[in-house]
Amino acid sequence: LGILYVNDSFGTFFARSIENKAVQGNLSISVMLVALPVGASKDEVTASLTLLKNTGYRYFVGILFEQDFISVMPLAYEMGIAGEKHFWMFTESQLQLINSP
């Protein structure tokens, strides 16, 4: 499970909570946390997504704010880690963005 999170107190806490639950549950889930700098540039987004891509994982959690989501997801698709054969889950804050007209 690749977790892309905004590198602030909210994102870090949320990402580590998911990682801890996977470990505590004694599940055979490998988790990789990848931080996305606050206000990330395109190069920083690319670097973070490259780390995720290099894992070979197909399941991801995005702990992102609206602007990050807008920057990350088209690039993730271009890089081949979003779309068919890849599954992304998002925090509740993204539901409003995804469901908005």
GROMACS .gro file of C-alpha atoms in nm:
model
  101
    1LEU     CA    1   0.000   0.000   0.000
    2GLY     CA    2   0.151   0.330  -0.107
    3ILE     CA    3   0.047   0.630   0.098
    4LEU     CA    4   0.102   0.974  -0.050
    5TYR     CA    5   0.049   1.237   0.215
    6VAL     CA    6   0.087   1.611   0.251
    7ASN     CA    7   0.386   1.665   0.477
    8ASP     CA    8   0.214   1.861   0.751
    9SER     CA    9   0.088   1.758   1.095
   10PHE     CA   10  -0.249   1.638   0.960
   11GLY     CA   11  -0.106   1.436   0.672
   12THR     CA   12   0.178   1.287   0.875
   13PHE     CA   13  -0.051   1.181   1.161
   14PHE     CA   14  -0.308   1.031   0.923
   15ALA     CA   15  -0.044   0.841   0.722
   16ARG     CA   16   0.126   0.703   1.032
   17SER     CA   17  -0.211   0.598   1.174
   18ILE     CA   18  -0.279   0.388   0.864
   19GLU     CA   19   0.070   0.241   0.879
   20ASN     CA   20   0.033   0.157   1.250
   21LYS     CA   21  -0.304  -0.013   1.197
   22ALA     CA   22  -0.157  -0.229   0.921
   23VAL     CA   23   0.126  -0.334   1.154
   24GLN     CA   24  -0.098  -0.384   1.460
   25GLY     CA   25  -0.343  -0.588   1.259
   26ASN     CA   26  -0.061  -0.830   1.186
   27LEU     CA   27  -0.162  -0.813   0.825
   28SER     CA   28   0.079  -0.904   0.553
   29ILE     CA   29   0.052  -0.558   0.402
   30SER     CA   30   0.363  -0.370   0.299
   31VAL     CA   31   0.320   0.002   0.350
   32MET     CA   32   0.533   0.278   0.201
   33LEU     CA   33   0.484   0.634   0.316
   34VAL     CA   34   0.575   0.905   0.065
   35ALA     CA   35   0.564   1.268   0.176
   36LEU     CA   36   0.450   1.544  -0.054
   37PRO     CA   37   0.585   1.886   0.046
   38VAL     CA   38   0.326   2.148   0.133
   39GLY     CA   39   0.273   2.363  -0.179
   40ALA     CA   40   0.470   2.111  -0.387
   41SER     CA   41   0.607   2.214  -0.725
   42LYS     CA   42   0.554   1.992  -1.029
   43ASP     CA   43   0.908   1.856  -0.986
   44GLU     CA   44   0.837   1.769  -0.622
   45VAL     CA   45   0.510   1.601  -0.717
   46THR     CA   46   0.694   1.405  -0.987
   47ALA     CA   47   0.964   1.298  -0.740
   48SER     CA   48   0.705   1.176  -0.488
   49LEU     CA   49   0.506   0.991  -0.753
   50THR     CA   50   0.825   0.834  -0.888
   51LEU     CA   51   0.891   0.687  -0.543
   52LEU     CA   52   0.541   0.538  -0.544
   53LYS     CA   53   0.577   0.409  -0.898
   54ASN     CA   54   0.906   0.239  -0.814
   55THR     CA   55   0.732   0.030  -0.546
   56GLY     CA   56   0.530  -0.154  -0.808
   57TYR     CA   57   0.223  -0.115  -0.586
   58ARG     CA   58  -0.122  -0.082  -0.738
   59TYR     CA   59  -0.311   0.033  -0.427
   60PHE     CA   60  -0.267   0.384  -0.292
   61VAL     CA   61  -0.409   0.618  -0.032
   62GLY     CA   62  -0.397   0.990  -0.102
   63ILE     CA   63  -0.401   1.221   0.199
   64LEU     CA   64  -0.419   1.542   0.004
   65PHE     CA   65  -0.584   1.880  -0.002
   66GLU     CA   66  -0.770   2.010  -0.307
   67GLN     CA   67  -0.475   2.182  -0.474
   68ASP     CA   68  -0.255   1.876  -0.417
   69PHE     CA   69  -0.521   1.649  -0.564
   70ILE     CA   70  -0.546   1.871  -0.872
   71SER     CA   71  -0.166   1.860  -0.915
   72VAL     CA   72  -0.112   1.494  -0.830
   73MET     CA   73  -0.380   1.293  -1.005
   74PRO     CA   74  -0.333   1.400  -1.368
   75LEU     CA   75   0.041   1.345  -1.329
   76ALA     CA   76  -0.014   1.008  -1.159
   77TYR     CA   77  -0.225   0.907  -1.458
   78GLU     CA   78   0.042   1.024  -1.703
   79MET     CA   79   0.304   0.828  -1.509
   80GLY     CA   80   0.094   0.512  -1.523
   81ILE     CA   81   0.006   0.477  -1.156
   82ALA     CA   82  -0.356   0.590  -1.179
   83GLY     CA   83  -0.629   0.459  -1.402
   84GLU     CA   84  -0.685   0.103  -1.512
   85LYS     CA   85  -0.528  -0.160  -1.282
   86HIS     CA   86  -0.459   0.096  -1.009
   87PHE     CA   87  -0.679   0.179  -0.711
   88TRP     CA   88  -0.664   0.508  -0.522
   89MET     CA   89  -0.849   0.583  -0.198
   90PHE     CA   90  -0.875   0.933  -0.058
   91THR     CA   91  -0.950   1.096   0.272
   92GLU     CA   92  -1.290   1.246   0.338
   93SER     CA   93  -1.177   1.593   0.229
   94GLN     CA   94  -1.144   1.462  -0.127
   95LEU     CA   95  -1.501   1.330  -0.138
   96GLN     CA   96  -1.632   1.684  -0.160
   97LEU     CA   97  -1.398   1.760  -0.451
   98ILE     CA   98  -1.476   1.438  -0.636
   99ASN     CA   99  -1.852   1.475  -0.587
  100SER     CA  100  -1.872   1.844  -0.674
  101PRO     CA  101  -2.025   1.944  -1.009
   0.00000   0.00000   0.00000
